[in-house]
mmCIF file of C-alpha atoms and ligand atoms in Angstrom:
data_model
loop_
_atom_site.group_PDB
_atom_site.id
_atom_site.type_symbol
_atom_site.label_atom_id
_atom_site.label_comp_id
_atom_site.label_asym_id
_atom_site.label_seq_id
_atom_site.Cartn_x
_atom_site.Cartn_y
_atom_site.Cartn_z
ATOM 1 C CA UNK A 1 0.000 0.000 0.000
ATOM 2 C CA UNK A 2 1.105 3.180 -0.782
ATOM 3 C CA UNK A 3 0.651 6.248 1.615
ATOM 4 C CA UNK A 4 0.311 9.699 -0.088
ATOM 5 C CA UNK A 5 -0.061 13.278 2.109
ATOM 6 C CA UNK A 6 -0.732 15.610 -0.516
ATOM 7 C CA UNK A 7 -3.242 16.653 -3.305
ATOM 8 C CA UNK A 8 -1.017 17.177 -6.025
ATOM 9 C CA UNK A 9 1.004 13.815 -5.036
ATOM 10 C CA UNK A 10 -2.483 11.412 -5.354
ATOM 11 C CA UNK A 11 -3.255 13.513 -8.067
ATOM 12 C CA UNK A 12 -0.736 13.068 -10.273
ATOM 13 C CA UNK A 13 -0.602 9.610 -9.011
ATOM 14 C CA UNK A 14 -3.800 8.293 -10.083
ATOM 15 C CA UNK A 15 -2.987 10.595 -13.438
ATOM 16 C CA UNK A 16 -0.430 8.524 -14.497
ATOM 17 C CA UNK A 17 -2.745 5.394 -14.298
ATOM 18 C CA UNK A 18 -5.392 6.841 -16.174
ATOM 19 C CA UNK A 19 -4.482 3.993 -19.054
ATOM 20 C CA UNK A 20 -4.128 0.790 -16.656
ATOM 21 C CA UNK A 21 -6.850 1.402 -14.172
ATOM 22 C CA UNK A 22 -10.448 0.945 -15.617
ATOM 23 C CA UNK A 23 -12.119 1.322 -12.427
ATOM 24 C CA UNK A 24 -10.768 3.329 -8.318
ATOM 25 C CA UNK A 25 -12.953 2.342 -5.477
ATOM 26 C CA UNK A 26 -13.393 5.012 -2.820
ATOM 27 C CA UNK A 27 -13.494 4.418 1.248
ATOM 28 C CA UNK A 28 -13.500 7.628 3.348
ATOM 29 C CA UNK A 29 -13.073 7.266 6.666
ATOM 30 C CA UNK A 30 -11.904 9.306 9.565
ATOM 31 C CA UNK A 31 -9.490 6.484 10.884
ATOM 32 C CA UNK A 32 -9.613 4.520 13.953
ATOM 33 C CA UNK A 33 -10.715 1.888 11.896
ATOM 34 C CA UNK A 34 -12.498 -1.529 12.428
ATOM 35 C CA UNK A 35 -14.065 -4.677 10.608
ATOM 36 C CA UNK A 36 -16.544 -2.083 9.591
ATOM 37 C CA UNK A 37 -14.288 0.147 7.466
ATOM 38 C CA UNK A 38 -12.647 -2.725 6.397
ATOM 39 C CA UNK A 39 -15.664 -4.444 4.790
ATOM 40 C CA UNK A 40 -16.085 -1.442 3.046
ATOM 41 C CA UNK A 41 -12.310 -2.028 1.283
ATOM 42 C CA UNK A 42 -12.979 -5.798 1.242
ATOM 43 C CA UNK A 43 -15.847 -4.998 -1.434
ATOM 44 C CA UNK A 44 -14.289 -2.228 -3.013
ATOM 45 C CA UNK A 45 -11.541 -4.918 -3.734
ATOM 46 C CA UNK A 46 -13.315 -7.241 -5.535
ATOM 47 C CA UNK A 47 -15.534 -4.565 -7.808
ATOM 48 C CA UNK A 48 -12.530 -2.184 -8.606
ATOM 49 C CA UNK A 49 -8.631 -2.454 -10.060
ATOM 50 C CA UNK A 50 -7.266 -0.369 -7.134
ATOM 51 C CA UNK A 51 -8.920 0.810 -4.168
ATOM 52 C CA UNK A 52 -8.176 4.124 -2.127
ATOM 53 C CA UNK A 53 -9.259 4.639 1.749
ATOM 54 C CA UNK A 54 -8.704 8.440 3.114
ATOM 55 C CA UNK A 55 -8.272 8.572 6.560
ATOM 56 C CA UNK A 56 -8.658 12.539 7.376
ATOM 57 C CA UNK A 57 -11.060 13.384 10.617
ATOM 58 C CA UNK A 58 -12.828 16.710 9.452
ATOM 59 C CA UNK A 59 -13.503 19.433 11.802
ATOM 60 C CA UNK A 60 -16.201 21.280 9.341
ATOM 61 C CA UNK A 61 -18.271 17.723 10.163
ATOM 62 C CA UNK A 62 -17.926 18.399 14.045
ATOM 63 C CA UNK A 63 -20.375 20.285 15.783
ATOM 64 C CA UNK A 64 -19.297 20.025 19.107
ATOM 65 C CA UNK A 65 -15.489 21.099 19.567
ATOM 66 C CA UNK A 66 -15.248 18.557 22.276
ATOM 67 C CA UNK A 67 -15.751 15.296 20.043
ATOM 68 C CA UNK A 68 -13.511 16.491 17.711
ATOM 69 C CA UNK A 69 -10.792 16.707 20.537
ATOM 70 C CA UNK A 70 -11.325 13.184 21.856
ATOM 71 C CA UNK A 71 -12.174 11.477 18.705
ATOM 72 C CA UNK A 72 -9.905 8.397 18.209
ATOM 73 C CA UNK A 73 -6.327 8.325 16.525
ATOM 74 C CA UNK A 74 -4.776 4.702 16.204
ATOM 75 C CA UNK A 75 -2.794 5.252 12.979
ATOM 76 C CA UNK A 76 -0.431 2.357 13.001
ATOM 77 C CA UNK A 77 -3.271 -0.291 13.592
ATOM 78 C CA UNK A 78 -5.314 1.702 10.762
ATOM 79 C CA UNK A 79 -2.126 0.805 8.460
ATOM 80 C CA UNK A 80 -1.609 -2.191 9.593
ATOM 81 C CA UNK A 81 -5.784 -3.331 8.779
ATOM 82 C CA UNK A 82 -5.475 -1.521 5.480
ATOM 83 C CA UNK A 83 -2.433 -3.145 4.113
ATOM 84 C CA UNK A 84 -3.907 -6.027 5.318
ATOM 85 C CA UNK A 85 -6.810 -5.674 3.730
ATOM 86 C CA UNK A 86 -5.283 -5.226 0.369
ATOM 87 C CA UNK A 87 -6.147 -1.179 0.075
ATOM 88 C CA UNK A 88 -3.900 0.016 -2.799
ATOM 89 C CA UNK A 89 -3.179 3.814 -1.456
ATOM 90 C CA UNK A 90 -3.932 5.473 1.622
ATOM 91 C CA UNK A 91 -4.431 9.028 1.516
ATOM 92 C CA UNK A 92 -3.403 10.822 4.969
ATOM 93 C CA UNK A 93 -3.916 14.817 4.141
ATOM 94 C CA UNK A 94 -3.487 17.522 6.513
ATOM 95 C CA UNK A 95 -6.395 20.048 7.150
ATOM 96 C CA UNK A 96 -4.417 22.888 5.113
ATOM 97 C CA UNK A 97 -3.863 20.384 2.673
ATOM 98 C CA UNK A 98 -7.754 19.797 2.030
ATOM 99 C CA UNK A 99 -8.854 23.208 2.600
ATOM 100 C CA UNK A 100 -6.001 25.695 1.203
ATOM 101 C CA UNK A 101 -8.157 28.416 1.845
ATOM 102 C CA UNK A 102 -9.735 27.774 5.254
ATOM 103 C CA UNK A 103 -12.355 26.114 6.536
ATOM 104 C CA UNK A 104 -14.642 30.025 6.869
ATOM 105 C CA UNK A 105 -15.996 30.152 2.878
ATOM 106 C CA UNK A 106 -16.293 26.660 2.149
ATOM 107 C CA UNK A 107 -19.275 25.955 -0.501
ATOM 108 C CA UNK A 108 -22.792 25.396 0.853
ATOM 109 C CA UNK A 109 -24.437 22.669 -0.886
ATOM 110 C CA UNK A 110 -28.642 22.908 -1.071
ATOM 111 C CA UNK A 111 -29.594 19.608 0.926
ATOM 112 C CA UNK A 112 -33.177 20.945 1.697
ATOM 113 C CA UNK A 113 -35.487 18.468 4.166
ATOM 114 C CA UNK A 114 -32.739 15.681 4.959
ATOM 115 C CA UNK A 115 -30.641 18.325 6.320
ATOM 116 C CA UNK A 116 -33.654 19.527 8.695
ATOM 117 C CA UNK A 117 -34.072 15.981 10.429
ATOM 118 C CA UNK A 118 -32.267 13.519 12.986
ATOM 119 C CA UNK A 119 -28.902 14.327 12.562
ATOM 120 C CA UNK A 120 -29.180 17.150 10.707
ATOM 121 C CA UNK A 121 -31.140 19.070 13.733
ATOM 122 C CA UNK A 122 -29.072 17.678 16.425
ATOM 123 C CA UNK A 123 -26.019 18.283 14.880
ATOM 124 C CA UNK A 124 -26.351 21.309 13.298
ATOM 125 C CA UNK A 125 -23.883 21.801 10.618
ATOM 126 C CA UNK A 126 -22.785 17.880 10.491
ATOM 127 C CA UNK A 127 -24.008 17.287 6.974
ATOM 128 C CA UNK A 128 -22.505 20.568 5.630
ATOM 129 C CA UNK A 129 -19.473 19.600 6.353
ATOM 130 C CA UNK A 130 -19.856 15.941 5.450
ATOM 131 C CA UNK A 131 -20.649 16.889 1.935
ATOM 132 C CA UNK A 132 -17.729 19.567 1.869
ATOM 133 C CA UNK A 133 -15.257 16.911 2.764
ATOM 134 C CA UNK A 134 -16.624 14.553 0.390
ATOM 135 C CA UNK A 135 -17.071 16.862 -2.192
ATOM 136 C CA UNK A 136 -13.169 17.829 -2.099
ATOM 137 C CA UNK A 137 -12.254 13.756 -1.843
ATOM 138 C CA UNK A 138 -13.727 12.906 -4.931
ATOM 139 C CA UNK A 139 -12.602 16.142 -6.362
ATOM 140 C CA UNK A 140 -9.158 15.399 -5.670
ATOM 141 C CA UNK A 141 -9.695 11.363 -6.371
ATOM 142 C CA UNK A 142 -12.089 10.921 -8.979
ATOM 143 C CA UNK A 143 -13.056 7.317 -8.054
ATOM 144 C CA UNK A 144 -16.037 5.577 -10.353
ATOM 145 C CA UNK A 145 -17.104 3.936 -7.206
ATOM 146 C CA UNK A 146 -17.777 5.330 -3.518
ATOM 147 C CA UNK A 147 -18.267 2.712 -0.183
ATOM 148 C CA UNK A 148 -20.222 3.820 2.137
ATOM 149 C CA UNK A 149 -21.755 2.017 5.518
ATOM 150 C CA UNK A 150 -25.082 1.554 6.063
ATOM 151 C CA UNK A 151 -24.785 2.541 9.697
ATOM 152 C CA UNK A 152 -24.810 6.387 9.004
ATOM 153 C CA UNK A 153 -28.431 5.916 7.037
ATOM 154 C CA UNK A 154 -28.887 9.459 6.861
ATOM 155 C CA UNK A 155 -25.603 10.356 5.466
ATOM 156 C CA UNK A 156 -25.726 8.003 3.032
ATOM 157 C CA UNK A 157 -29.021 9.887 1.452
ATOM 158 C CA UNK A 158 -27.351 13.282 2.407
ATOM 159 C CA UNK A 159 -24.045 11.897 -0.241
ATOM 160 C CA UNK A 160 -26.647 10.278 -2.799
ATOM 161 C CA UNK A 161 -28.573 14.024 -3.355
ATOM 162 C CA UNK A 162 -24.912 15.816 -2.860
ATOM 163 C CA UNK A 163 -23.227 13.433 -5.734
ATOM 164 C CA UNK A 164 -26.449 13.292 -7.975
ATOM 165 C CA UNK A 165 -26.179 16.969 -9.096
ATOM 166 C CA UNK A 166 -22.177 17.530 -8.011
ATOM 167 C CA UNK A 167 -20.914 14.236 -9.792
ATOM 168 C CA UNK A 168 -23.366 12.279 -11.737
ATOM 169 C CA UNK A 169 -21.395 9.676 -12.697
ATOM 170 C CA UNK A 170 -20.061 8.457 -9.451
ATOM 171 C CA UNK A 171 -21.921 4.616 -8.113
ATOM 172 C CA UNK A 172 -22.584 4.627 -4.882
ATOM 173 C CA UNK A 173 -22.618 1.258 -2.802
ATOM 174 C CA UNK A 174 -24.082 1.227 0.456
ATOM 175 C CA UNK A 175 -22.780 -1.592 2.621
ATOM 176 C CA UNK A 176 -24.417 -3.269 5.580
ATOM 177 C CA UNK A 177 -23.636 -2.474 9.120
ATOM 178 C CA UNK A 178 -20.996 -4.861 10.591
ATOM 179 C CA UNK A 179 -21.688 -5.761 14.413
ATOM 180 C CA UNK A 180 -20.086 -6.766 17.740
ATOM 181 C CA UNK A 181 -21.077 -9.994 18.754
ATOM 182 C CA UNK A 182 -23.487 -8.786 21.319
ATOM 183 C CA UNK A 183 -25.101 -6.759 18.709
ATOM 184 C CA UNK A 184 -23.196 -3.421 19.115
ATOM 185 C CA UNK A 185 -22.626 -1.502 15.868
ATOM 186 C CA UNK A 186 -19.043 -1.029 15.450
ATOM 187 C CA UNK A 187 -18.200 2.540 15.423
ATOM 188 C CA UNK A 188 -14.655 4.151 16.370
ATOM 189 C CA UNK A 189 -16.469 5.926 19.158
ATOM 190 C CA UNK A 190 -17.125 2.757 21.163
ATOM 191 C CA UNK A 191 -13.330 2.711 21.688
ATOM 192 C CA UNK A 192 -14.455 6.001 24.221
ATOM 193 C CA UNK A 193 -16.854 3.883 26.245
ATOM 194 C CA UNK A 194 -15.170 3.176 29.408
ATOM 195 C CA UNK A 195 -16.227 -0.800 30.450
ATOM 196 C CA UNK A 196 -19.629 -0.537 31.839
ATOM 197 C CA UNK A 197 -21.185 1.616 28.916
ATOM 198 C CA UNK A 198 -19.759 -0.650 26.920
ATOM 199 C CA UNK A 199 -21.907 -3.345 28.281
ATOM 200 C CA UNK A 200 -24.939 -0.669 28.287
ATOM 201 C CA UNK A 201 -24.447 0.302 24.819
ATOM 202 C CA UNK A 202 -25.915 -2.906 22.887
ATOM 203 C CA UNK A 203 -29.382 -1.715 24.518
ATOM 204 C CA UNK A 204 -29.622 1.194 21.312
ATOM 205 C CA UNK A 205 -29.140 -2.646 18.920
ATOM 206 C CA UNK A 206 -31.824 -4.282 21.552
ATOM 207 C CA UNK A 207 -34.282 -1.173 21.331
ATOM 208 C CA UNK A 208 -33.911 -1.185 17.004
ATOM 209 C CA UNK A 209 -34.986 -4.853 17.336
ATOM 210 C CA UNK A 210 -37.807 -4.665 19.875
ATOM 211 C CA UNK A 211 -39.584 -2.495 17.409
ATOM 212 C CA UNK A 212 -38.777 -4.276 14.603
ATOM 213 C CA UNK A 213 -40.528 -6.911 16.179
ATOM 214 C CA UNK A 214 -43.325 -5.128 18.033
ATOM 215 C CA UNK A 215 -44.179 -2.989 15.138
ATOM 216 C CA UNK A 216 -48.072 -2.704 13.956
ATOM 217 C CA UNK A 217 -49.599 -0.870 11.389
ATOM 218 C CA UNK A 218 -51.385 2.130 13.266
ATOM 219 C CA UNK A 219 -49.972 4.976 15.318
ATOM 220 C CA UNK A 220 -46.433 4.894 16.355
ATOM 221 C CA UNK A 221 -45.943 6.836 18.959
ATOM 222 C CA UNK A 222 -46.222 4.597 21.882
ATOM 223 C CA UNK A 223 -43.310 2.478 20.489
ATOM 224 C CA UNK A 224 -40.851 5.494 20.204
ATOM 225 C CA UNK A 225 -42.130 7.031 23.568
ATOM 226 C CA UNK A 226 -41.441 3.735 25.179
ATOM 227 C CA UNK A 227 -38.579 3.063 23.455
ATOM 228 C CA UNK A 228 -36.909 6.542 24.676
ATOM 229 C CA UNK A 229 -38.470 5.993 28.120
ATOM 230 C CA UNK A 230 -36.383 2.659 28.383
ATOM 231 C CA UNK A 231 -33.394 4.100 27.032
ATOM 232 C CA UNK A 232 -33.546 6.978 29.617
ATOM 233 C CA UNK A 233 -34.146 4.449 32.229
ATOM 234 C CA UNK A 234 -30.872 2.735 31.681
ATOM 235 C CA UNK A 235 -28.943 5.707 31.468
ATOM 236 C CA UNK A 236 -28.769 7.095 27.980
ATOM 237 C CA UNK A 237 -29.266 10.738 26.927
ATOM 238 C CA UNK A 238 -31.387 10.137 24.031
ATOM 239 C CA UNK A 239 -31.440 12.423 20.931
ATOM 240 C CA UNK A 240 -34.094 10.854 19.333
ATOM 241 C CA UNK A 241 -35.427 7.430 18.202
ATOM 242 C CA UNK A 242 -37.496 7.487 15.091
ATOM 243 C CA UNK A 243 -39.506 5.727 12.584
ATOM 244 C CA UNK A 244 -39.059 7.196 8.913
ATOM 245 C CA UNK A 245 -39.872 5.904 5.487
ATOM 246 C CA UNK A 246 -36.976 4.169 4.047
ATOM 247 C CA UNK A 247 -36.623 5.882 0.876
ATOM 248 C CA UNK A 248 -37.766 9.847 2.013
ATOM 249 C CA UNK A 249 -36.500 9.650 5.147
ATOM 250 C CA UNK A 250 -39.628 11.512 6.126
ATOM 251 C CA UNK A 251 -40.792 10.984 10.007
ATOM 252 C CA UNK A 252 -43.366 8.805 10.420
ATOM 253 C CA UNK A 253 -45.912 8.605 13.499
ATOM 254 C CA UNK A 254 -48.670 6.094 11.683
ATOM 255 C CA UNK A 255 -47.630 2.916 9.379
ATOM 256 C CA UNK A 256 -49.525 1.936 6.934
ATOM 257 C CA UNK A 257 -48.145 -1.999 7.021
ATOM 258 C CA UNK A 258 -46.406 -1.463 3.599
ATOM 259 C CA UNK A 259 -44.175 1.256 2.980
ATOM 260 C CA UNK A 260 -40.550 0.024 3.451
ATOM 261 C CA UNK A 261 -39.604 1.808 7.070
ATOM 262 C CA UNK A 262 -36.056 2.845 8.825
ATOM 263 C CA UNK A 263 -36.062 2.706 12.916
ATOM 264 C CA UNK A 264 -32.793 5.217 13.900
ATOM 265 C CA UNK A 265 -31.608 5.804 17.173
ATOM 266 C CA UNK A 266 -29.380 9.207 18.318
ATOM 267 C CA UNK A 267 -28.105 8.301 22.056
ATOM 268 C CA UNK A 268 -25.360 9.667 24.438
ATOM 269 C CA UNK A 269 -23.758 7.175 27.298
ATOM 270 C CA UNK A 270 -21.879 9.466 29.382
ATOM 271 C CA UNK A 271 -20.826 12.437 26.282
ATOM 272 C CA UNK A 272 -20.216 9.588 23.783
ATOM 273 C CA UNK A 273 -23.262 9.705 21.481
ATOM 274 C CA UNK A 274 -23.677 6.421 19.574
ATOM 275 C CA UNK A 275 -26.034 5.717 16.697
ATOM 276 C CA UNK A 276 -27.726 2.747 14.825
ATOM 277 C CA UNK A 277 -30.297 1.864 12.457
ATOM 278 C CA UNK A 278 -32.703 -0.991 11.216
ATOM 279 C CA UNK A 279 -34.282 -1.584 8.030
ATOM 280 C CA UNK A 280 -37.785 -3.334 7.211
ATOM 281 C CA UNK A 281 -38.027 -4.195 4.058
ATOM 282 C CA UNK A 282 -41.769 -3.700 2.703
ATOM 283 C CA UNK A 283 -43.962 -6.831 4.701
ATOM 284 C CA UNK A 284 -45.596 -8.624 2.079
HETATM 285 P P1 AMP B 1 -16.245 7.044 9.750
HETATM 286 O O1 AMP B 1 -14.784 6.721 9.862
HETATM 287 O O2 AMP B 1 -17.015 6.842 10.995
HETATM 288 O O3 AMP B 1 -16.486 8.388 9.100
HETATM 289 O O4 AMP B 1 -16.846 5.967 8.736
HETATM 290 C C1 AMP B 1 -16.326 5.790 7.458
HETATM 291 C C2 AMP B 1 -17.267 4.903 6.665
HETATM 292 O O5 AMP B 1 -17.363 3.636 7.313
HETATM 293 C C3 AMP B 1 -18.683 5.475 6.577
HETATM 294 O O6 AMP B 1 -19.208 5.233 5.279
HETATM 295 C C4 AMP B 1 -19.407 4.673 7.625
HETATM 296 O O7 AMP B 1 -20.799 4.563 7.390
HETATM 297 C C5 AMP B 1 -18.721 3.319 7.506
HETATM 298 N N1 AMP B 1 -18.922 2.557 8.740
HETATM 299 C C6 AMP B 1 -18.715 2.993 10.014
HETATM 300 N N2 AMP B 1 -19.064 2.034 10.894
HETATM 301 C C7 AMP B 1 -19.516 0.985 10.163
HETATM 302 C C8 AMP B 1 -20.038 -0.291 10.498
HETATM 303 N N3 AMP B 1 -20.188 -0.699 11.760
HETATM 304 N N4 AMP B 1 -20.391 -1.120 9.485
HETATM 305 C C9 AMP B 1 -20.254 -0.735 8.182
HETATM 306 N N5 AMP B 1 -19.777 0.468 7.814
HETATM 307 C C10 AMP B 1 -19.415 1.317 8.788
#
């Protein structure tokens, strides 16, 4: 694996390959990285001649100055899983290096409704500066194929609308959520859970699946009051837990039985906010 720092480096790079490499595969990632991230490269790998992971954490994405302090830096393991993995380059930029100009004027992209919900209103900002850093990674990379994990739902529609008028040729593959045994999505911030939040935190996994299977067509609200009730009860500060359809990501407090639905859950254990998400597909 090779490990490039700058633009003009992986630019010129990937340039020179133009002629050998029919198809780049693109992981983004903000390090600390686990079996999630790497299933992301492990199917990049097998759809794509060479695959690229960036491993840059972004401080336009982070609304609270604290998390962006204390989020996670193992950079050795993270080369170690890549090369591993097989990841062809690794691209390690600096923040002047992705934003020459600052971080103040960066572009403001038009995400309208998706940007008003969930994440978007209790981290307000986040998906700004999601698509910014995005945005300048495929700029600077120009892969045919982007990775991303299921597990951030709502980003993944946030880089779908940002892409579909900013770079209409780029596929994007979403890729399930990989799990701890107990059920736990991985995520680098569980590495901040001291022991016994660690143990709490598979209750967000346990809460997605009691509604999944306690669901009914009909009103939903005792299922997300309860839900946040129990949550509460053991501890968590809960942002929200919610019940949208699948494809709008519009909130949804009645079901009508059919419409494919996503259950997401926003919760802190002790300043570490964790999230998750469950699909069901339409019933028959
Ligand atoms: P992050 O480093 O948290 O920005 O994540 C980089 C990419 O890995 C994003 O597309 C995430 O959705 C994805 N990802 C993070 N955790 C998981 C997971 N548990 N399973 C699958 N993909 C994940």
């Amino acid at each position: 694996m090779i490990i490039l720092k700058k633009v003009n480096d992986i630019k010129s790079y990937l340039s020179a390959l133009t002629k050998t490499v029919s198809s780049i595969g693109f992981v983004p990632t903000m390090g600390a990285l686990h079996s999630g991230h790497i299933s992301l490269i492990t199917k990049a790998k097998t759809e794509n001649d060479l695959v690229v992971c960036s491993i840059f954490v972004n401080p336009t994405q982070f609304n609270d100055a604290k998390d962006f302090e204390k989020y996670p830096v193992t950079i050795e393991q993270d080369i170690y899983l890549l090369e591993k993995a097989g990841c062809s380059i690794l691209f390690l930029p600096t923040v002047d290096e992705m934003y020459p100009n600052g971080i103040e004027n960066l572009a403001h992209f038009d995400l309208g409704f998706i940007e008003t919900i969930l994440d978007g209103k209790y981290r307000p900002g986040h998906f700004q500066g999601v698509c910014q850093v995005v945005y300048r990674l495929l700029e600077i990379i120009s892969p045919h194929k982007l990775y991303l994990g299921q597990k951030d739902f709502q980003q993944c529609m946030v880089l779908n609308k940002m892409a579909a008028t900013t770079y209409p040729t780029l596929q994007i593959i979403i890729c399930p959520t990989q799990r701890e045994p107990d059920g736990l999505a991985m995520s680098s911030r569980n590495l901040r859970l001291v022991p016994e939040d660690r143990l709490l935190a598979v209750n967000i996994f346990l809460t997605l699946q009691f509604i999944k299977n306690n669901i009914k067509p009909g009103d939903l609200n005792n299922l997300k009051q309860n839900a946040i009730a129990s949550l509460t009860a053991k501890g968590f500060k809960v942002d929200y837990v919610e019940i949208c359809n699948a494809d709008s990501l519009q909130l949804l407090n009645d079901w009508n039985g059919k419409t494919g639905i996503v259950i997401l859950v926003a919760a802190f254990l002790n300043g570490v906010r964790l999230i998750d998400n469950l699909l069901i597909k339409e019933k028959e």
